[in-house]
Amino acid sequence: MRATKGPPVGGGRPVEGSHRAGGGPPEDEALPAGAGALTGEGVPVSGQDTVAEVVRQWRAVYPGLDTGPMEIIGRINRCAALLQQAEEAPLGRAGLTRPEFDLLGALRRTGRELTPGELARETFSSGAAVTKRLKQLTARGLAERRSDPRDRRVARVRLTDAGRDVVDGVMPAQLAYESAVLSGLDGPTLGELAPLLAELLGRLEGRLGAPRT
C-alpha cells in the first residue's frame, strides 16, 4: 500500500509502506533504537514522549499546521515499532519476529494446512513476504511444505510438532507480557481504547483495503 500523496512529513519523498497496518517497520527491517515515530528525529523532553517533541518541532516550522493527526498516528506507529523491537518479549526470546509468529499462529488457530496464498490473506502479508518467512521457518523445522497430491503445482503448509510446541509455549507468555505492558492504563482507559482502535482499523481497511507487509 503506498503512502498517500502530499508533502511528506519528514521533508523528503514519501516512504512507501509508511502507513502499513500495525505501524511497524517495513518488511524485516528494524528501526534503530530511539528513532522518532515520524521523522527519526527528536529527543523527548522531560515528561513527554518522543512524538511530543517531534510535534513541537513541526509546530515551530509550520505554526498554522494542524498536527492533531500526527499526534495520534505517530504514537500508534511508535508504539508498534517499540513493541516489535522488544527483545525481552517472549517472541524475541524465542527468536521469532512478530510476522513469523503471525504465520505460525495462523496455522495453529485455523487447525489445518494452508496454502501460501491463504497464509498471505490470514496474515495481511504479500506473497513474497510469506515465501521468505516460510523459507526461514522451514529451515528451523517449525513448518513444512508439501505438494498437494491432487495438484502438484499447489503447495500446502503445516506446522511441525516443534512448531506447535513453540506456538503453545509462546502464546500465553506473549499475552502475559502484553498485559503487563498495558498494566499502567486504568480499566476505563483500556475499555475505551480497544473499540476506538477497532473503529479506526475498520475505516482504514474499508478505505485502503487489506494492507500487505
PDB file of N, CA and C in Angstrom, residues 112-204:
ATOM      1  N   ARG A 112      -5.500 -26.287  10.402  1.00  0.00           N
ATOM      2  CA  ARG A 112      -5.420 -27.054   9.151  1.00  0.00           C
ATOM      3  C   ARG A 112      -4.247 -26.570   8.322  1.00  0.00           C
ATOM      4  N   GLU A 113      -3.945 -27.312   7.275  1.00  0.00           N
ATOM      5  CA  GLU A 113      -2.922 -26.884   6.331  1.00  0.00           C
ATOM      6  C   GLU A 113      -3.453 -25.691   5.529  1.00  0.00           C
ATOM      7  N   LEU A 114      -2.545 -24.796   5.180  1.00  0.00           N
ATOM      8  CA  LEU A 114      -2.924 -23.630   4.398  1.00  0.00           C
ATOM      9  C   LEU A 114      -1.968 -23.480   3.224  1.00  0.00           C
ATOM     10  N   THR A 115      -2.469 -22.953   2.133  1.00  0.00           N
ATOM     11  CA  THR A 115      -1.602 -22.630   1.006  1.00  0.00           C
ATOM     12  C   THR A 115      -0.888 -21.321   1.310  1.00  0.00           C
ATOM     13  N   PRO A 116       0.217 -21.027   0.636  1.00  0.00           N
ATOM     14  CA  PRO A 116       0.875 -19.733   0.842  1.00  0.00           C
ATOM     15  C   PRO A 116      -0.062 -18.557   0.581  1.00  0.00           C
ATOM     16  N   GLY A 117      -0.949 -18.692  -0.389  1.00  0.00           N
ATOM     17  CA  GLY A 117      -1.906 -17.627  -0.659  1.00  0.00           C
ATOM     18  C   GLY A 117      -2.862 -17.413   0.503  1.00  0.00           C
ATOM     19  N   GLU A 118      -3.318 -18.507   1.094  1.00  0.00           N
ATOM     20  CA  GLU A 118      -4.202 -18.398   2.258  1.00  0.00           C
ATOM     21  C   GLU A 118      -3.459 -17.788   3.444  1.00  0.00           C
ATOM     22  N   LEU A 119      -2.202 -18.155   3.613  1.00  0.00           N
ATOM     23  CA  LEU A 119      -1.405 -17.567   4.678  1.00  0.00           C
ATOM     24  C   LEU A 119      -1.217 -16.062   4.470  1.00  0.00           C
ATOM     25  N   ALA A 120      -1.046 -15.657   3.234  1.00  0.00           N
ATOM     26  CA  ALA A 120      -0.915 -14.229   2.935  1.00  0.00           C
ATOM     27  C   ALA A 120      -2.169 -13.480   3.348  1.00  0.00           C
ATOM     28  N   ARG A 121      -3.328 -14.051   3.044  1.00  0.00           N
ATOM     29  CA  ARG A 121      -4.587 -13.398   3.427  1.00  0.00           C
ATOM     30  C   ARG A 121      -4.779 -13.410   4.937  1.00  0.00           C
ATOM     31  N   GLU A 122      -4.436 -14.496   5.584  1.00  0.00           N
ATOM     32  CA  GLU A 122      -4.624 -14.607   7.031  1.00  0.00           C
ATOM     33  C   GLU A 122      -3.723 -13.644   7.806  1.00  0.00           C
ATOM     34  N   THR A 123      -2.557 -13.355   7.268  1.00  0.00           N
ATOM     35  CA  THR A 123      -1.583 -12.527   7.979  1.00  0.00           C
ATOM     36  C   THR A 123      -1.419 -11.144   7.371  1.00  0.00           C
ATOM     37  N   PHE A 124      -2.263 -10.798   6.400  1.00  0.00           N
ATOM     38  CA  PHE A 124      -2.205  -9.478   5.750  1.00  0.00           C
ATOM     39  C   PHE A 124      -0.813  -9.205   5.199  1.00  0.00           C
ATOM     40  N   SER A 125      -0.258 -10.196   4.534  1.00  0.00           N
ATOM     41  CA  SER A 125       1.098 -10.102   4.016  1.00  0.00           C
ATOM     42  C   SER A 125       1.119 -10.309   2.511  1.00  0.00           C
ATOM     43  N   SER A 126       2.208  -9.919   1.895  1.00  0.00           N
ATOM     44  CA  SER A 126       2.384 -10.167   0.474  1.00  0.00           C
ATOM     45  C   SER A 126       2.848 -11.609   0.270  1.00  0.00           C
ATOM     46  N   GLY A 127       2.643 -12.120  -0.934  1.00  0.00           N
ATOM     47  CA  GLY A 127       3.104 -13.464  -1.246  1.00  0.00           C
ATOM     48  C   GLY A 127       4.609 -13.599  -1.096  1.00  0.00           C
ATOM     49  N   ALA A 128       5.337 -12.562  -1.494  1.00  0.00           N
ATOM     50  CA  ALA A 128       6.793 -12.606  -1.399  1.00  0.00           C
ATOM     51  C   ALA A 128       7.243 -12.665   0.061  1.00  0.00           C
ATOM     52  N   ALA A 129       6.555 -11.908   0.921  1.00  0.00           N
ATOM     53  CA  ALA A 129       6.910 -11.908   2.340  1.00  0.00           C
ATOM     54  C   ALA A 129       6.642 -13.274   2.962  1.00  0.00           C
ATOM     55  N   VAL A 130       5.517 -13.886   2.606  1.00  0.00           N
ATOM     56  CA  VAL A 130       5.186 -15.210   3.138  1.00  0.00           C
ATOM     57  C   VAL A 130       6.221 -16.234   2.681  1.00  0.00           C
ATOM     58  N   THR A 131       6.606 -16.171   1.417  1.00  0.00           N
ATOM     59  CA  THR A 131       7.611 -17.100   0.893  1.00  0.00           C
ATOM     60  C   THR A 131       8.923 -16.976   1.658  1.00  0.00           C
ATOM     61  N   LYS A 132       9.341 -15.748   1.928  1.00  0.00           N
ATOM     62  CA  LYS A 132      10.593 -15.515   2.654  1.00  0.00           C
ATOM     63  C   LYS A 132      10.506 -16.053   4.078  1.00  0.00           C
ATOM     64  N   ARG A 133       9.379 -15.784   4.746  1.00  0.00           N
ATOM     65  CA  ARG A 133       9.223 -16.243   6.131  1.00  0.00           C
ATOM     66  C   ARG A 133       9.123 -17.769   6.194  1.00  0.00           C
ATOM     67  N   LEU A 134       8.418 -18.346   5.237  1.00  0.00           N
ATOM     68  CA  LEU A 134       8.298 -19.801   5.213  1.00  0.00           C
ATOM     69  C   LEU A 134       9.658 -20.469   5.034  1.00  0.00           C
ATOM     70  N   LYS A 135      10.482 -19.884   4.217  1.00  0.00           N
ATOM     71  CA  LYS A 135      11.810 -20.443   4.000  1.00  0.00           C
ATOM     72  C   LYS A 135      12.589 -20.475   5.308  1.00  0.00           C
ATOM     73  N   GLN A 136      12.477 -19.394   6.095  1.00  0.00           N
ATOM     74  CA  GLN A 136      13.179 -19.322   7.368  1.00  0.00           C
ATOM     75  C   GLN A 136      12.592 -20.302   8.385  1.00  0.00           C
ATOM     76  N   LEU A 137      11.263 -20.392   8.415  1.00  0.00           N
ATOM     77  CA  LEU A 137      10.604 -21.255   9.397  1.00  0.00           C
ATOM     78  C   LEU A 137      10.787 -22.736   9.076  1.00  0.00           C
ATOM     79  N   THR A 138      10.780 -23.083   7.799  1.00  0.00           N
ATOM     80  CA  THR A 138      11.010 -24.485   7.438  1.00  0.00           C
ATOM     81  C   THR A 138      12.460 -24.876   7.720  1.00  0.00           C
ATOM     82  N   ALA A 139      13.388 -23.938   7.516  1.00  0.00           N
ATOM     83  CA  ALA A 139      14.790 -24.226   7.814  1.00  0.00           C
ATOM     84  C   ALA A 139      14.991 -24.485   9.306  1.00  0.00           C
ATOM     85  N   ARG A 140      14.147 -23.892  10.121  1.00  0.00           N
ATOM     86  CA  ARG A 140      14.226 -24.092  11.568  1.00  0.00           C
ATOM     87  C   ARG A 140      13.403 -25.289  12.034  1.00  0.00           C
ATOM     88  N   GLY A 141      12.718 -25.917  11.109  1.00  0.00           N
ATOM     89  CA  GLY A 141      11.941 -27.091  11.459  1.00  0.00           C
ATOM     90  C   GLY A 141      10.624 -26.782  12.145  1.00  0.00           C
ATOM     91  N   LEU A 142      10.116 -25.550  12.001  1.00  0.00           N
ATOM     92  CA  LEU A 142       8.874 -25.159  12.658  1.00  0.00           C
ATOM     93  C   LEU A 142       7.655 -25.315  11.749  1.00  0.00           C
ATOM     94  N   ALA A 143       7.883 -25.364  10.457  1.00  0.00           N
ATOM     95  CA  ALA A 143       6.806 -25.567   9.480  1.00  0.00           C
ATOM     96  C   ALA A 143       7.359 -26.393   8.342  1.00  0.00           C
ATOM     97  N   GLU A 144       6.471 -26.993   7.588  1.00  0.00           N
ATOM     98  CA  GLU A 144       6.910 -27.761   6.436  1.00  0.00           C
ATOM     99  C   GLU A 144       5.922 -27.597   5.290  1.00  0.00           C
ATOM    100  N   ARG A 145       6.460 -27.654   4.092  1.00  0.00           N
ATOM    101  CA  ARG A 145       5.656 -27.539   2.878  1.00  0.00           C
ATOM    102  C   ARG A 145       5.582 -28.895   2.208  1.00  0.00           C
ATOM    103  N   ARG A 146       4.455 -29.130   1.561  1.00  0.00           N
ATOM    104  CA  ARG A 146       4.310 -30.347   0.763  1.00  0.00           C
ATOM    105  C   ARG A 146       3.442 -30.020  -0.442  1.00  0.00           C
ATOM    106  N   SER A 147       3.593 -30.798  -1.474  1.00  0.00           N
ATOM    107  CA  SER A 147       2.777 -30.606  -2.674  1.00  0.00           C
ATOM    108  C   SER A 147       1.418 -31.258  -2.476  1.00  0.00           C
ATOM    109  N   ASP A 148       0.395 -30.598  -2.979  1.00  0.00           N
ATOM    110  CA  ASP A 148      -0.951 -31.170  -2.926  1.00  0.00           C
ATOM    111  C   ASP A 148      -0.979 -32.394  -3.841  1.00  0.00           C
ATOM    112  N   PRO A 149      -1.382 -33.576  -3.336  1.00  0.00           N
ATOM    113  CA  PRO A 149      -1.365 -34.783  -4.178  1.00  0.00           C
ATOM    114  C   PRO A 149      -2.309 -34.686  -5.372  1.00  0.00           C
ATOM    115  N   ARG A 150      -3.320 -33.813  -5.266  1.00  0.00           N
ATOM    116  CA  ARG A 150      -4.270 -33.669  -6.377  1.00  0.00           C
ATOM    117  C   ARG A 150      -3.780 -32.658  -7.406  1.00  0.00           C
ATOM    118  N   ASP A 151      -2.881 -31.762  -6.995  1.00  0.00           N
ATOM    119  CA  ASP A 151      -2.355 -30.760  -7.919  1.00  0.00           C
ATOM    120  C   ASP A 151      -0.950 -30.404  -7.450  1.00  0.00           C
ATOM    121  N   ARG A 152       0.042 -30.963  -8.118  1.00  0.00           N
ATOM    122  CA  ARG A 152       1.428 -30.796  -7.694  1.00  0.00           C
ATOM    123  C   ARG A 152       1.892 -29.344  -7.761  1.00  0.00           C
ATOM    124  N   ARG A 153       1.132 -28.510  -8.465  1.00  0.00           N
ATOM    125  CA  ARG A 153       1.518 -27.101  -8.563  1.00  0.00           C
ATOM    126  C   ARG A 153       1.152 -26.327  -7.300  1.00  0.00           C
ATOM    127  N   VAL A 154       0.288 -26.896  -6.475  1.00  0.00           N
ATOM    128  CA  VAL A 154      -0.178 -26.229  -5.263  1.00  0.00           C
ATOM    129  C   VAL A 154       0.605 -26.729  -4.060  1.00  0.00           C
ATOM    130  N   ALA A 155       1.151 -25.794  -3.297  1.00  0.00           N
ATOM    131  CA  ALA A 155       1.880 -26.151  -2.076  1.00  0.00           C
ATOM    132  C   ALA A 155       0.965 -25.974  -0.874  1.00  0.00           C
ATOM    133  N   ARG A 156       1.143 -26.814   0.110  1.00  0.00           N
ATOM    134  CA  ARG A 156       0.403 -26.698   1.356  1.00  0.00           C
ATOM    135  C   ARG A 156       1.405 -26.665   2.500  1.00  0.00           C
ATOM    136  N   VAL A 157       1.064 -25.874   3.506  1.00  0.00           N
ATOM    137  CA  VAL A 157       1.976 -25.651   4.631  1.00  0.00           C
ATOM    138  C   VAL A 157       1.293 -26.122   5.906  1.00  0.00           C
ATOM    139  N   ARG A 158       2.067 -26.766   6.757  1.00  0.00           N
ATOM    140  CA  ARG A 158       1.537 -27.192   8.049  1.00  0.00           C
ATOM    141  C   ARG A 158       2.596 -27.007   9.123  1.00  0.00           C
ATOM    142  N   LEU A 159       2.133 -26.949  10.370  1.00  0.00           N
ATOM    143  CA  LEU A 159       3.046 -26.877  11.500  1.00  0.00           C
ATOM    144  C   LEU A 159       3.703 -28.234  11.727  1.00  0.00           C
ATOM    145  N   THR A 160       4.938 -28.223  12.117  1.00  0.00           N
ATOM    146  CA  THR A 160       5.566 -29.437  12.623  1.00  0.00           C
ATOM    147  C   THR A 160       5.239 -29.545  14.115  1.00  0.00           C
ATOM    148  N   ASP A 161       5.579 -30.662  14.706  1.00  0.00           N
ATOM    149  CA  ASP A 161       5.386 -30.804  16.148  1.00  0.00           C
ATOM    150  C   ASP A 161       6.183 -29.734  16.903  1.00  0.00           C
ATOM    151  N   ALA A 162       7.376 -29.449  16.409  1.00  0.00           N
ATOM    152  CA  ALA A 162       8.201 -28.416  17.044  1.00  0.00           C
ATOM    153  C   ALA A 162       7.555 -27.050  16.916  1.00  0.00           C
ATOM    154  N   GLY A 163       6.953 -26.772  15.750  1.00  0.00           N
ATOM    155  CA  GLY A 163       6.279 -25.504  15.550  1.00  0.00           C
ATOM    156  C   GLY A 163       5.078 -25.343  16.468  1.00  0.00           C
ATOM    157  N   ARG A 164       4.331 -26.408  16.622  1.00  0.00           N
ATOM    158  CA  ARG A 164       3.174 -26.373  17.522  1.00  0.00           C
ATOM    159  C   ARG A 164       3.630 -26.117  18.967  1.00  0.00           C
ATOM    160  N   ASP A 165       4.716 -26.764  19.359  1.00  0.00           N
ATOM    161  CA  ASP A 165       5.227 -26.569  20.715  1.00  0.00           C
ATOM    162  C   ASP A 165       5.669 -25.123  20.943  1.00  0.00           C
ATOM    163  N   VAL A 166       6.277 -24.534  19.921  1.00  0.00           N
ATOM    164  CA  VAL A 166       6.718 -23.144  20.036  1.00  0.00           C
ATOM    165  C   VAL A 166       5.520 -22.222  20.219  1.00  0.00           C
ATOM    166  N   VAL A 167       4.494 -22.389  19.379  1.00  0.00           N
ATOM    167  CA  VAL A 167       3.309 -21.536  19.481  1.00  0.00           C
ATOM    168  C   VAL A 167       2.638 -21.711  20.836  1.00  0.00           C
ATOM    169  N   ASP A 168       2.453 -22.960  21.242  1.00  0.00           N
ATOM    170  CA  ASP A 168       1.769 -23.219  22.512  1.00  0.00           C
ATOM    171  C   ASP A 168       2.573 -22.713  23.704  1.00  0.00           C
ATOM    172  N   GLY A 169       3.891 -22.682  23.566  1.00  0.00           N
ATOM    173  CA  GLY A 169       4.713 -22.170  24.652  1.00  0.00           C
ATOM    174  C   GLY A 169       4.782 -20.661  24.694  1.00  0.00           C
ATOM    175  N   VAL A 170       4.794 -20.034  23.516  1.00  0.00           N
ATOM    176  CA  VAL A 170       4.976 -18.586  23.438  1.00  0.00           C
ATOM    177  C   VAL A 170       3.671 -17.821  23.637  1.00  0.00           C
ATOM    178  N   MET A 171       2.555 -18.345  23.124  1.00  0.00           N
ATOM    179  CA  MET A 171       1.309 -17.584  23.119  1.00  0.00           C
ATOM    180  C   MET A 171       0.882 -17.108  24.509  1.00  0.00           C
ATOM    181  N   PRO A 172       0.779 -17.973  25.511  1.00  0.00           N
ATOM    182  CA  PRO A 172       0.378 -17.484  26.844  1.00  0.00           C
ATOM    183  C   PRO A 172       1.376 -16.472  27.416  1.00  0.00           C
ATOM    184  N   ALA A 173       2.680 -16.731  27.216  1.00  0.00           N
ATOM    185  CA  ALA A 173       3.697 -15.823  27.738  1.00  0.00           C
ATOM    186  C   ALA A 173       3.646 -14.473  27.037  1.00  0.00           C
ATOM    187  N   GLN A 174       3.399 -14.468  25.730  1.00  0.00           N
ATOM    188  CA  GLN A 174       3.316 -13.216  24.990  1.00  0.00           C
ATOM    189  C   GLN A 174       2.115 -12.398  25.436  1.00  0.00           C
ATOM    190  N   LEU A 175       0.973 -13.061  25.650  1.00  0.00           N
ATOM    191  CA  LEU A 175      -0.215 -12.352  26.125  1.00  0.00           C
ATOM    192  C   LEU A 175       0.013 -11.778  27.518  1.00  0.00           C
ATOM    193  N   ALA A 176       0.694 -12.528  28.368  1.00  0.00           N
ATOM    194  CA  ALA A 176       1.003 -12.027  29.708  1.00  0.00           C
ATOM    195  C   ALA A 176       1.928 -10.819  29.629  1.00  0.00           C
ATOM    196  N   TYR A 177       2.890 -10.879  28.713  1.00  0.00           N
ATOM    197  CA  TYR A 177       3.802  -9.747  28.518  1.00  0.00           C
ATOM    198  C   TYR A 177       3.036  -8.514  28.042  1.00  0.00           C
ATOM    199  N   GLU A 178       2.156  -8.697  27.066  1.00  0.00           N
ATOM    200  CA  GLU A 178       1.385  -7.571  26.547  1.00  0.00           C
ATOM    201  C   GLU A 178       0.446  -7.015  27.609  1.00  0.00           C
ATOM    202  N   SER A 179      -0.093  -7.885  28.454  1.00  0.00           N
ATOM    203  CA  SER A 179      -0.927  -7.428  29.560  1.00  0.00           C
ATOM    204  C   SER A 179      -0.119  -6.568  30.520  1.00  0.00           C
ATOM    205  N   ALA A 180       1.126  -6.964  30.782  1.00  0.00           N
ATOM    206  CA  ALA A 180       1.990  -6.186  31.665  1.00  0.00           C
ATOM    207  C   ALA A 180       2.321  -4.830  31.056  1.00  0.00           C
ATOM    208  N   VAL A 181       2.508  -4.796  29.737  1.00  0.00           N
ATOM    209  CA  VAL A 181       2.783  -3.530  29.058  1.00  0.00           C
ATOM    210  C   VAL A 181       1.625  -2.556  29.241  1.00  0.00           C
ATOM    211  N   LEU A 182       0.405  -3.082  29.211  1.00  0.00           N
ATOM    212  CA  LEU A 182      -0.791  -2.244  29.322  1.00  0.00           C
ATOM    213  C   LEU A 182      -1.219  -2.004  30.770  1.00  0.00           C
ATOM    214  N   SER A 183      -0.508  -2.591  31.719  1.00  0.00           N
ATOM    215  CA  SER A 183      -0.965  -2.551  33.103  1.00  0.00           C
ATOM    216  C   SER A 183      -0.969  -1.144  33.692  1.00  0.00           C
ATOM    217  N   GLY A 184      -0.221  -0.226  33.102  1.00  0.00           N
ATOM    218  CA  GLY A 184      -0.209   1.141  33.610  1.00  0.00           C
ATOM    219  C   GLY A 184      -1.452   1.931  33.270  1.00  0.00           C
ATOM    220  N   LEU A 185      -2.270   1.408  32.364  1.00  0.00           N
ATOM    221  CA  LEU A 185      -3.508   2.085  31.985  1.00  0.00           C
ATOM    222  C   LEU A 185      -4.645   1.560  32.845  1.00  0.00           C
ATOM    223  N   ASP A 186      -5.521   2.462  33.284  1.00  0.00           N
ATOM    224  CA  ASP A 186      -6.616   2.008  34.132  1.00  0.00           C
ATOM    225  C   ASP A 186      -7.695   1.329  33.293  1.00  0.00           C
ATOM    226  N   GLY A 187      -8.602   0.651  33.960  1.00  0.00           N
ATOM    227  CA  GLY A 187      -9.643  -0.122  33.283  1.00  0.00           C
ATOM    228  C   GLY A 187     -10.473   0.676  32.299  1.00  0.00           C
ATOM    229  N   PRO A 188     -11.025   1.836  32.706  1.00  0.00           N
ATOM    230  CA  PRO A 188     -11.838   2.633  31.766  1.00  0.00           C
ATOM    231  C   PRO A 188     -11.080   3.043  30.512  1.00  0.00           C
ATOM    232  N   THR A 189      -9.786   3.380  30.693  1.00  0.00           N
ATOM    233  CA  THR A 189      -8.981   3.771  29.525  1.00  0.00           C
ATOM    234  C   THR A 189      -8.846   2.614  28.549  1.00  0.00           C
ATOM    235  N   LEU A 190      -8.538   1.426  29.066  1.00  0.00           N
ATOM    236  CA  LEU A 190      -8.422   0.253  28.203  1.00  0.00           C
ATOM    237  C   LEU A 190      -9.752  -0.066  27.541  1.00  0.00           C
ATOM    238  N   GLY A 191     -10.842   0.093  28.297  1.00  0.00           N
ATOM    239  CA  GLY A 191     -12.160  -0.184  27.734  1.00  0.00           C
ATOM    240  C   GLY A 191     -12.516   0.738  26.593  1.00  0.00           C
ATOM    241  N   GLU A 192     -11.980   1.954  26.609  1.00  0.00           N
ATOM    242  CA  GLU A 192     -12.243   2.913  25.538  1.00  0.00           C
ATOM    243  C   GLU A 192     -11.279   2.728  24.371  1.00  0.00           C
ATOM    244  N   LEU A 193     -10.050   2.344  24.690  1.00  0.00           N
ATOM    245  CA  LEU A 193      -9.013   2.283  23.659  1.00  0.00           C
ATOM    246  C   LEU A 193      -9.288   1.205  22.620  1.00  0.00           C
ATOM    247  N   ALA A 194      -9.674   0.000  23.058  1.00  0.00           N
ATOM    248  CA  ALA A 194      -9.879  -1.109  22.120  1.00  0.00           C
ATOM    249  C   ALA A 194     -10.941  -0.791  21.072  1.00  0.00           C
ATOM    250  N   PRO A 195     -12.145  -0.315  21.457  1.00  0.00           N
ATOM    251  CA  PRO A 195     -13.142  -0.019  20.422  1.00  0.00           C
ATOM    252  C   PRO A 195     -12.755   1.155  19.533  1.00  0.00           C
ATOM    253  N   LEU A 196     -12.032   2.131  20.067  1.00  0.00           N
ATOM    254  CA  LEU A 196     -11.595   3.250  19.237  1.00  0.00           C
ATOM    255  C   LEU A 196     -10.612   2.785  18.169  1.00  0.00           C
ATOM    256  N   LEU A 197      -9.665   1.935  18.575  1.00  0.00           N
ATOM    257  CA  LEU A 197      -8.715   1.390  17.609  1.00  0.00           C
ATOM    258  C   LEU A 197      -9.414   0.481  16.604  1.00  0.00           C
ATOM    259  N   ALA A 198     -10.413  -0.266  17.076  1.00  0.00           N
ATOM    260  CA  ALA A 198     -11.166  -1.130  16.166  1.00  0.00           C
ATOM    261  C   ALA A 198     -11.897  -0.297  15.116  1.00  0.00           C
ATOM    262  N   GLU A 199     -12.449   0.831  15.535  1.00  0.00           N
ATOM    263  CA  GLU A 199     -13.150   1.701  14.584  1.00  0.00           C
ATOM    264  C   GLU A 199     -12.172   2.284  13.565  1.00  0.00           C
ATOM    265  N   LEU A 200     -11.004   2.733  14.049  1.00  0.00           N
ATOM    266  CA  LEU A 200     -10.004   3.284  13.139  1.00  0.00           C
ATOM    267  C   LEU A 200      -9.538   2.228  12.154  1.00  0.00           C
ATOM    268  N   LEU A 201      -9.244   1.022  12.654  1.00  0.00           N
ATOM    269  CA  LEU A 201      -8.786  -0.054  11.773  1.00  0.00           C
ATOM    270  C   LEU A 201      -9.853  -0.405  10.742  1.00  0.00           C
ATOM    271  N   GLY A 202     -11.114  -0.479  11.167  1.00  0.00           N
ATOM    272  CA  GLY A 202     -12.193  -0.785  10.238  1.00  0.00           C
ATOM    273  C   GLY A 202     -12.305   0.253   9.131  1.00  0.00           C
ATOM    274  N   ARG A 203     -12.153   1.522   9.502  1.00  0.00           N
ATOM    275  CA  ARG A 203     -12.215   2.588   8.495  1.00  0.00           C
ATOM    276  C   ARG A 203     -11.055   2.490   7.509  1.00  0.00           C
ATOM    277  N   LEU A 204      -9.846   2.235   8.047  1.00  0.00           N
ATOM    278  CA  LEU A 204      -8.683   2.143   7.168  1.00  0.00           C
ATOM    279  C   LEU A 204      -8.773   0.943   6.237  1.00  0.00           C
TER     280      LEU A 204
END
